[in-house]
Amino acid sequence: MAPPVSTPKSASPSQPSGKSEVTDLKLQLRQLAGSRAPGADDAKRDLFKRVISCMTVGIDVSPAFSEMVMCSATSDVVLKKMCYLYVGNYARCNPDLALLTINFLQKDCHDQDPTIRGLALRSLCSLRVQNLVEYLVAPLAAGLKDHSSYVRTVAAIGVLKLYHISATMCHDSDFPAALKALMLSDPDAQVVANCLYSLLEIWTQDAANSDEAAREIEALYGKSIIYYLLNRIKDFSEWAQCLVLDLVSKYIPSDNNEIFDMMNLLEDRLQHANGAVVLATIKVFLHLTMSMTDVHQQVYERIKAPLLTLVGAGSPEQSYAVLCHLHLLVMRAPMLFSSDYKHFYCQFSDPSYVKKLKLEMLTAIANESNTYEIVTELCEYAGNVDVPIARESIRAVGKIALQQYDVNAIVDRLLQFLEMEKDYVTAETLVLVKDLLRKYPQWSHDCIAVVGNISSNSIQEPKAKAALIWMLGEYSQDMMDAPYVLESLVENWEEEHSPEVRLHLLTAVMKCFFKRAPETQKALGAALAAGLADNNQDVHDRALFYYRLLQYDVAVAERVVNPPKQAVSVFADTQSSEIKDRIFDEFNSLSVVYQKPSYLFTDKEHRGPFEFSEDLSNLAIGGDSGDDVIHSAQRYEENDKDLLLSTSDKEENGGPTHNGSSTYSAPSDVNSSTSLVSSSTTQPAAFAIDDLLGLGVLDTPALPPLPALSLNAKPVLDPGTFQKKWGQLTVSSSQESTLSIQGVASLTAPQSLIKHMQNNSIQCIASGGQPPNYKFFFFAQKEGSSSFFLVECIVNTASAKAQIKIKADDASASDAFASLFQSALSNFGSS
Amino acid sequence: MISQFFVLSQRGDNIVFRDYRGEVAKGSAEIFFRKVKFWKEDEAEEAPPVFNVDGVNYIHVKVVGLFFVATSRVNVPPSLVLELLQRIARVTKDYLGVLNEDSIRKNFVLVYELLDEVIDFGYPQTTSTEVLKSYVFNEPIVVDAGRLPPLGPAAIFMQGTKRMPGTAVTKSVVATEPGGKKREEIFVDIIEKISVTFSSSGYILTSEIDGTIQMKSYLTGNPEIRLALNEDLSIGRNGSSLYDYRSSSGSGTVILDDCNFHESVHLESFDVDRTLSLIPPDGEFAVMNYRMTQEFKPPFRVTALIEEAGSSRAEVILKIRADFSPNVTANTITVQMPVPSYTMRASFELEAGATGQTTDFKEGSRRLEWNLKKIVGGAEHTLRAKLTFSQEIHGNIAKEAGPVNMNFTIPMYNASKLQVRYLQIAKKSKTYNPYRWVRYVTQANSYVARL
């Protein structure tokens, strides 16, 4: 086969000449169509190439469709393939013309060369034309039985393509069953893998409407298939291994021996050079050991080295993906990584998205033993030429200070930053010093001494300026010139563009007034006047409010504006533990990279079979809003943002309403500024969840015991049905129960309770949460009947209380079930 | 599963575009390119390799200045897609010999053939160059390697010393050579990327080596190969991953923290005599990746000094010393040092008789740059620079400058002392004696000296 001649034209697909080119191509193709002359194939190749290069750059070459088909009668494989590619691209938009291709594709499906058969079958299935599906069935059926494994691999995926064009046709031809049989018997691993890909997709989509498909899916995660696949894992290509491992990660082993056997079998997969295989294996290990705390911890130790090696090897993109997963693990169990901190030092060549992750990890793992070194390293980055990273580093130092008890040295470092006299360093540091003072008021003297030297004129950034003003107001009794600095700031009211700063200025002047009235009186008058004339509604309102308050009673005003404050002990976390758990459940997926659960970024129809739990919690919130998932997700997020107090908020949401420092003085908070502080100290995450779920008002007394009810030991209920039922039924019983001390002790992870309840014939369908709050959805079935009981159970291990909501098909049996459930729950831990 | 795959040039042109599932709109390439180009306009931040726009996930790797991109609508494992993209680039390189915009444009039909076999309906099928051979029919049109940036660190061998067969690594795995007969040869490259951070007083704060044993085989008939490494090589640090600088220079043992292997590698004899046996597949692949935090002798000592010289002037002295054997020569060395943002001018003073050295003051990024063509082992070079500032100095000037960063490549040198003791190829006949090349190279990954 001679190498194709490349003409100057074909070599420059980037400069297409558009329409005339297409007409020209059509003409030339027509001339060649019937030609048997020697060299005709070479000429055709050349033309075909030009056509395809036009196609690549986006020129519509579909007008040449019939000419292309005419030229396709050839024995030259290269030509055939180009023609297939062309046809596959345009058939969809030209269904009538596509019919022309059926003939030669069908003929090629019977070619004696398996490569040609495979190619033709693949192209045939890729036409994506609705009214041509009938032509697919016979070649597909033959393909699945072909003696060439290549053709079978093509056919296995071909079935999936058919399914997407016409699901009914696919089912009518009984292809899923054929695929299943093939999957369980084919000697070629890639055929098995392709069957599995197709079946997973087909059954997952069907599962919403068909119980049978749901059962089939469940069977895929069953012992026999999992073992069948695991036993030949090394036959599979590295990509197919990832598929198998993903399947295995969802398998629930019956006992610990099984878990250890599986882990031993997969141990060497952790040494694979392909990071995708390693991460898939790690997911299996993590999920298998969830209920065994100590082994789970050993797994963390075991996977550290392979993960770090992957971070070092490969392209920056690959190491980023691995680092994101490492980040997730570090955030979950920072203690386990506290001695590995040097691995997370930023390298010169790291892109900024990598550096950001590393800074977060360093912040998380800082503890008594390594803080000195980590902070020293972070301080080096503060002078970094990369300004965003320098800022992040300073914030990291601040966060470490906020989470440590011994902040002495760190405060010194922070104060040294102020001496660097770089604008952004000073700005970031001021914000941090303010937060530090809110948590550690005892440091005020040291900080004030340094902060007092900073000229307010040199600060430009609103956040920093607001922080400085807050400190001036709050510590005006310790800062000699506070009233005068504030006064000069008020004089420049007009030049101050940020409403946030002006709001703070109003409040600070008020506070200063209560402490040093004679010196501040003039400034206060000017500030209130300027505030009343302000264009910004918030500023205007606050000025008016202060003014009236002062008119009403100065003492009351002081109590409102400048009450004694409690130090903030915990700053709210940005992410609720529930969301973190979901991300962990979706280990080895994009959720980890985006740091959000998949329902926030995928459409419903593109979600996998195991991503249902968000719907369940949505039900719990809305009761009747069955499928508005995104909406509830946003609510989660909003709620998180509201809780966000100060340190953790990022610059993007630094608007006046969400800004942390304004919670102290924003008008709406005035009446409750003390209670606000204290509410932030009482487990914000738990507060959020309870609030969302509308709980906390459930104090129905426990009911007297009722005659025993026997439950079906192995009930079957798929998530879709559960969800539907939960939406339809009303709560038949809602109560609070107490857990035994042993029970609380054994509830280190949701799995332990799930197992226990399983032993009592109560099955878990979804669970989540982190200490101290866990949430479960259980179901059970009455023995010998089709009636189900559905339970929502929220356990708080700190209070050893469980909130239980029961819904039942048969409401009369609900009380009996409730007592059964309660007794099972109270037995937890004692067995 | 992957919806689309495309390759974009640096300017955003579609070079190759393959839609596998028809579920993402056609304009995705433009959306992607715009997003990457203008990730954050005010901050010079790079777009991350994975991002989501309107429910479509865009996953990309950059290879030789080209974007290899996959789109997906589902929550795919990111590392799987990234590995796959990287592998597609590598397979393409195996076929075309050289991977660059020109070679892909000239061979795009072949690339389409490859893509059809590598991914079907979004699911990865096979990425083995060998298996693909039976389904790919286009002959590659070989382009001149020229001075175009090639793929991967092994590329330095192309320009490098005479001992290397210059064009070998740019040879297509499938193309027959002009002579008609394929040359039987195999390349084993030990490539190490080193990261060292020196404190201002010259101590080593952190050091790490990320190494790869890369193989590229042009052997017909896939004979079995045995690759023997240092006998006293040990792996794992007994669970203590802490950087404890136990002196190991005395014993000479190489201790790797961890390593991983290509799936073709059999490890049966590895535990006994540190020998890897494998039947190398066609094309280029990493036999083994390893990581080492054991103390090693850094190839360069870097000292940097910045001193005030008057109220608005300062003097910088940069000194590098090559701490390796005079038989070895480092090439393409770059030393960069950020200077205070208010620096207006810089004048340089090279040592007398310096050749192959250039200096520059990059005004935009406020850094000094010093380029050296080569440094022979044992040599020491110094650069002096006088800085003029637009304002008077206040505070500690050393805090406003640095750290110094260095880039270099040292062929035939490896910092870890990991060695290939021998490379044995199973003999097919008495006369069968393929060429075998074992080459070492060390590159700077992050070589930083603080002020």
mmCIF file of N, CA and C in Angstrom, chain A residues 489-560:
data_model
loop_
_atom_site.group_PDB
_atom_site.id
_atom_site.type_symbol
_atom_site.label_atom_id
_atom_site.label_comp_id
_atom_site.label_asym_id
_atom_site.label_seq_id
_atom_site.Cartn_x
_atom_site.Cartn_y
_atom_site.Cartn_z
ATOM 1 N N LEU A 489 -11.404 59.584 59.279
ATOM 2 C CA LEU A 489 -12.072 58.698 58.324
ATOM 3 C C LEU A 489 -13.464 59.224 57.974
ATOM 4 N N VAL A 490 -14.146 59.725 59.007
ATOM 5 C CA VAL A 490 -15.486 60.260 58.757
ATOM 6 C C VAL A 490 -15.399 61.481 57.847
ATOM 7 N N GLU A 491 -14.343 62.261 58.040
ATOM 8 C CA GLU A 491 -14.191 63.451 57.194
ATOM 9 C C GLU A 491 -14.068 63.074 55.727
ATOM 10 N N ASN A 492 -13.498 61.896 55.482
ATOM 11 C CA ASN A 492 -13.332 61.456 54.096
ATOM 12 C C ASN A 492 -14.472 60.549 53.636
ATOM 13 N N TRP A 493 -15.593 60.679 54.297
ATOM 14 C CA TRP A 493 -16.764 59.827 54.002
ATOM 15 C C TRP A 493 -17.039 59.745 52.509
ATOM 16 N N GLU A 494 -17.005 60.883 51.859
ATOM 17 C CA GLU A 494 -17.362 60.940 50.441
ATOM 18 C C GLU A 494 -16.459 60.074 49.585
ATOM 19 N N GLU A 495 -15.185 59.997 50.000
ATOM 20 C CA GLU A 495 -14.236 59.248 49.160
ATOM 21 C C GLU A 495 -14.302 57.747 49.408
ATOM 22 N N GLU A 496 -15.013 57.379 50.429
ATOM 23 C CA GLU A 496 -15.065 55.953 50.763
ATOM 24 C C GLU A 496 -16.109 55.258 49.895
ATOM 25 N N HIS A 497 -15.636 54.402 48.970
ATOM 26 C CA HIS A 497 -16.569 53.831 48.004
ATOM 27 C C HIS A 497 -17.288 52.594 48.517
ATOM 28 N N SER A 498 -16.695 51.936 49.453
ATOM 29 C CA SER A 498 -17.291 50.676 49.870
ATOM 30 C C SER A 498 -18.342 50.886 50.951
ATOM 31 N N PRO A 499 -19.572 50.483 50.694
ATOM 32 C CA PRO A 499 -20.618 50.617 51.719
ATOM 33 C C PRO A 499 -20.276 49.792 52.962
ATOM 34 N N GLU A 500 -19.577 48.683 52.748
ATOM 35 C CA GLU A 500 -19.207 47.841 53.875
ATOM 36 C C GLU A 500 -18.357 48.632 54.880
ATOM 37 N N VAL A 501 -17.398 49.375 54.324
ATOM 38 C CA VAL A 501 -16.526 50.163 55.181
ATOM 39 C C VAL A 501 -17.336 51.254 55.893
ATOM 40 N N ARG A 502 -18.250 51.864 55.177
ATOM 41 C CA ARG A 502 -19.034 52.948 55.784
ATOM 42 C C ARG A 502 -19.912 52.415 56.920
ATOM 43 N N LEU A 503 -20.481 51.213 56.692
ATOM 44 C CA LEU A 503 -21.281 50.595 57.756
ATOM 45 C C LEU A 503 -20.437 50.380 59.010
ATOM 46 N N HIS A 504 -19.247 49.848 58.783
ATOM 47 C CA HIS A 504 -18.364 49.597 59.918
ATOM 48 C C HIS A 504 -17.965 50.891 60.614
ATOM 49 N N LEU A 505 -17.778 51.888 59.800
ATOM 50 C CA LEU A 505 -17.360 53.167 60.350
ATOM 51 C C LEU A 505 -18.444 53.715 61.288
ATOM 52 N N LEU A 506 -19.698 53.612 60.847
ATOM 53 C CA LEU A 506 -20.807 54.072 61.692
ATOM 54 C C LEU A 506 -20.780 53.381 63.049
ATOM 55 N N THR A 507 -20.674 52.047 62.979
ATOM 56 C CA THR A 507 -20.722 51.269 64.211
ATOM 57 C C THR A 507 -19.510 51.566 65.097
ATOM 58 N N ALA A 508 -18.356 51.676 64.468
ATOM 59 C CA ALA A 508 -17.144 51.917 65.241
ATOM 60 C C ALA A 508 -17.209 53.269 65.943
ATOM 61 N N VAL A 509 -17.723 54.268 65.253
ATOM 62 C CA VAL A 509 -17.841 55.594 65.864
ATOM 63 C C VAL A 509 -18.804 55.531 67.055
ATOM 64 N N MET A 510 -19.873 54.774 66.884
ATOM 65 C CA MET A 510 -20.821 54.601 67.994
ATOM 66 C C MET A 510 -20.123 53.982 69.205
ATOM 67 N N LYS A 511 -19.406 52.881 68.948
ATOM 68 C CA LYS A 511 -18.754 52.190 70.062
ATOM 69 C C LYS A 511 -17.760 53.123 70.744
ATOM 70 N N CYS A 512 -17.011 53.823 69.930
ATOM 71 C CA CYS A 512 -16.011 54.734 70.460
ATOM 72 C C CYS A 512 -16.688 55.818 71.314
ATOM 73 N N PHE A 513 -17.838 56.213 70.853
ATOM 74 C CA PHE A 513 -18.573 57.257 71.568
ATOM 75 C C PHE A 513 -18.947 56.806 72.983
ATOM 76 N N PHE A 514 -19.348 55.544 73.084
ATOM 77 C CA PHE A 514 -19.750 55.060 74.405
ATOM 78 C C PHE A 514 -18.558 54.976 75.361
ATOM 79 N N LYS A 515 -17.370 54.820 74.797
ATOM 80 C CA LYS A 515 -16.189 54.700 75.651
ATOM 81 C C LYS A 515 -15.533 56.059 75.899
ATOM 82 N N ARG A 516 -15.484 56.866 74.873
ATOM 83 C CA ARG A 516 -14.783 58.149 75.007
ATOM 84 C C ARG A 516 -15.642 59.248 74.394
ATOM 85 N N ALA A 517 -16.761 59.496 75.075
ATOM 86 C CA ALA A 517 -17.765 60.399 74.526
ATOM 87 C C ALA A 517 -17.246 61.780 74.153
ATOM 88 N N PRO A 518 -16.536 62.465 75.066
ATOM 89 C CA PRO A 518 -16.187 63.848 74.727
ATOM 90 C C PRO A 518 -15.346 63.939 73.451
ATOM 91 N N GLU A 519 -14.441 62.974 73.303
ATOM 92 C CA GLU A 519 -13.544 63.068 72.142
ATOM 93 C C GLU A 519 -14.243 62.691 70.840
ATOM 94 N N THR A 520 -15.308 61.896 70.963
ATOM 95 C CA THR A 520 -15.908 61.333 69.759
ATOM 96 C C THR A 520 -17.155 62.074 69.308
ATOM 97 N N GLN A 521 -17.678 62.908 70.218
ATOM 98 C CA GLN A 521 -18.970 63.506 69.931
ATOM 99 C C GLN A 521 -19.049 64.148 68.541
ATOM 100 N N LYS A 522 -17.993 64.866 68.219
ATOM 101 C CA LYS A 522 -18.003 65.587 66.950
ATOM 102 C C LYS A 522 -18.041 64.595 65.782
ATOM 103 N N ALA A 523 -17.199 63.585 65.888
ATOM 104 C CA ALA A 523 -17.132 62.591 64.813
ATOM 105 C C ALA A 523 -18.460 61.877 64.664
ATOM 106 N N LEU A 524 -19.088 61.584 65.794
ATOM 107 C CA LEU A 524 -20.362 60.865 65.741
ATOM 108 C C LEU A 524 -21.404 61.692 65.004
ATOM 109 N N GLY A 525 -21.463 62.963 65.363
ATOM 110 C CA GLY A 525 -22.417 63.833 64.694
ATOM 111 C C GLY A 525 -22.195 63.851 63.196
ATOM 112 N N ALA A 526 -20.929 63.984 62.820
ATOM 113 C CA ALA A 526 -20.605 64.048 61.393
ATOM 114 C C ALA A 526 -20.941 62.741 60.718
ATOM 115 N N ALA A 527 -20.642 61.613 61.387
ATOM 116 C CA ALA A 527 -20.884 60.303 60.790
ATOM 117 C C ALA A 527 -22.368 60.079 60.588
ATOM 118 N N LEU A 528 -23.161 60.419 61.598
ATOM 119 C CA LEU A 528 -24.609 60.204 61.471
ATOM 120 C C LEU A 528 -25.182 61.077 60.360
ATOM 121 N N ALA A 529 -24.714 62.310 60.290
ATOM 122 C CA ALA A 529 -25.201 63.198 59.237
ATOM 123 C C ALA A 529 -24.846 62.641 57.869
ATOM 124 N N ALA A 530 -23.591 62.223 57.739
ATOM 125 C CA ALA A 530 -23.150 61.676 56.453
ATOM 126 C C ALA A 530 -23.912 60.405 56.132
ATOM 127 N N GLY A 531 -24.143 59.585 57.172
ATOM 128 C CA GLY A 531 -24.860 58.330 56.965
ATOM 129 C C GLY A 531 -26.285 58.565 56.499
ATOM 130 N N LEU A 532 -26.940 59.562 57.111
ATOM 131 C CA LEU A 532 -28.325 59.843 56.737
ATOM 132 C C LEU A 532 -28.423 60.319 55.297
ATOM 133 N N ALA A 533 -27.374 60.971 54.856
ATOM 134 C CA ALA A 533 -27.387 61.478 53.482
ATOM 135 C C ALA A 533 -26.848 60.460 52.491
ATOM 136 N N ASP A 534 -26.495 59.295 52.979
ATOM 137 C CA ASP A 534 -25.830 58.307 52.118
ATOM 138 C C ASP A 534 -26.797 57.726 51.100
ATOM 139 N N ASN A 535 -26.263 57.422 49.920
ATOM 140 C CA ASN A 535 -27.084 56.841 48.856
ATOM 141 C C ASN A 535 -27.386 55.369 49.097
ATOM 142 N N ASN A 536 -26.527 54.736 49.848
ATOM 143 C CA ASN A 536 -26.719 53.314 50.075
ATOM 144 C C ASN A 536 -27.803 53.086 51.124
ATOM 145 N N GLN A 537 -28.747 52.234 50.760
ATOM 146 C CA GLN A 537 -29.897 52.023 51.624
ATOM 147 C C GLN A 537 -29.491 51.494 53.001
ATOM 148 N N ASP A 538 -28.609 50.537 53.028
ATOM 149 C CA ASP A 538 -28.195 49.937 54.299
ATOM 150 C C ASP A 538 -27.527 50.969 55.199
ATOM 151 N N VAL A 539 -26.646 51.735 54.589
ATOM 152 C CA VAL A 539 -25.914 52.734 55.371
ATOM 153 C C VAL A 539 -26.897 53.767 55.916
ATOM 154 N N HIS A 540 -27.761 54.198 55.049
ATOM 155 C CA HIS A 540 -28.760 55.180 55.450
ATOM 156 C C HIS A 540 -29.606 54.645 56.612
ATOM 157 N N ASP A 541 -30.098 53.423 56.451
ATOM 158 C CA ASP A 541 -30.963 52.832 57.469
ATOM 159 C C ASP A 541 -30.250 52.683 58.804
ATOM 160 N N ARG A 542 -28.993 52.270 58.700
ATOM 161 C CA ARG A 542 -28.298 52.062 59.970
ATOM 162 C C ARG A 542 -28.062 53.401 60.667
ATOM 163 N N ALA A 543 -27.711 54.405 59.911
ATOM 164 C CA ALA A 543 -27.491 55.721 60.501
ATOM 165 C C ALA A 543 -28.775 56.224 61.172
ATOM 166 N N LEU A 544 -29.870 56.026 60.461
ATOM 167 C CA LEU A 544 -31.152 56.469 60.995
ATOM 168 C C LEU A 544 -31.496 55.711 62.273
ATOM 169 N N PHE A 545 -31.242 54.426 62.230
ATOM 170 C CA PHE A 545 -31.525 53.571 63.377
ATOM 171 C C PHE A 545 -30.707 54.011 64.596
ATOM 172 N N TYR A 546 -29.433 54.234 64.394
ATOM 173 C CA TYR A 546 -28.569 54.687 65.485
ATOM 174 C C TYR A 546 -29.060 56.032 66.027
ATOM 175 N N TYR A 547 -29.393 56.878 65.092
ATOM 176 C CA TYR A 547 -29.815 58.214 65.476
ATOM 177 C C TYR A 547 -31.038 58.144 66.394
ATOM 178 N N ARG A 548 -32.025 57.357 65.982
ATOM 179 C CA ARG A 548 -33.257 57.258 66.768
ATOM 180 C C ARG A 548 -33.015 56.552 68.093
ATOM 181 N N LEU A 549 -32.149 55.589 68.037
ATOM 182 C CA LEU A 549 -31.821 54.842 69.236
ATOM 183 C C LEU A 549 -31.187 55.785 70.266
ATOM 184 N N LEU A 550 -30.285 56.608 69.779
ATOM 185 C CA LEU A 550 -29.627 57.555 70.674
ATOM 186 C C LEU A 550 -30.638 58.562 71.228
ATOM 187 N N GLN A 551 -31.546 58.959 70.376
ATOM 188 C CA GLN A 551 -32.579 59.891 70.816
ATOM 189 C C GLN A 551 -33.446 59.277 71.902
ATOM 190 N N TYR A 552 -33.723 57.998 71.719
ATOM 191 C CA TYR A 552 -34.613 57.301 72.635
ATOM 192 C C TYR A 552 -33.972 57.139 74.009
ATOM 193 N N ASP A 553 -32.814 56.549 74.041
ATOM 194 C CA ASP A 553 -32.141 56.353 75.318
ATOM 195 C C ASP A 553 -30.700 55.935 75.053
ATOM 196 N N VAL A 554 -29.766 56.706 75.535
ATOM 197 C CA VAL A 554 -28.358 56.416 75.255
ATOM 198 C C VAL A 554 -27.927 55.108 75.892
ATOM 199 N N ALA A 555 -28.459 54.838 77.071
ATOM 200 C CA ALA A 555 -28.057 53.603 77.757
ATOM 201 C C ALA A 555 -28.495 52.373 76.971
ATOM 202 N N VAL A 556 -29.745 52.447 76.464
ATOM 203 C CA VAL A 556 -30.229 51.325 75.652
ATOM 204 C C VAL A 556 -29.369 51.185 74.407
ATOM 205 N N ALA A 557 -29.058 52.321 73.813
ATOM 206 C CA ALA A 557 -28.224 52.297 72.612
ATOM 207 C C ALA A 557 -26.912 51.591 72.901
ATOM 208 N N GLU A 558 -26.343 51.878 74.026
ATOM 209 C CA GLU A 558 -25.062 51.237 74.344
ATOM 210 C C GLU A 558 -25.242 49.734 74.478
ATOM 211 N N ARG A 559 -26.343 49.348 75.168
ATOM 212 C CA ARG A 559 -26.563 47.903 75.331
ATOM 213 C C ARG A 559 -26.708 47.213 73.986
ATOM 214 N N VAL A 560 -27.310 47.939 73.049
ATOM 215 C CA VAL A 560 -27.541 47.323 71.731
ATOM 216 C C VAL A 560 -26.272 47.299 70.895
#
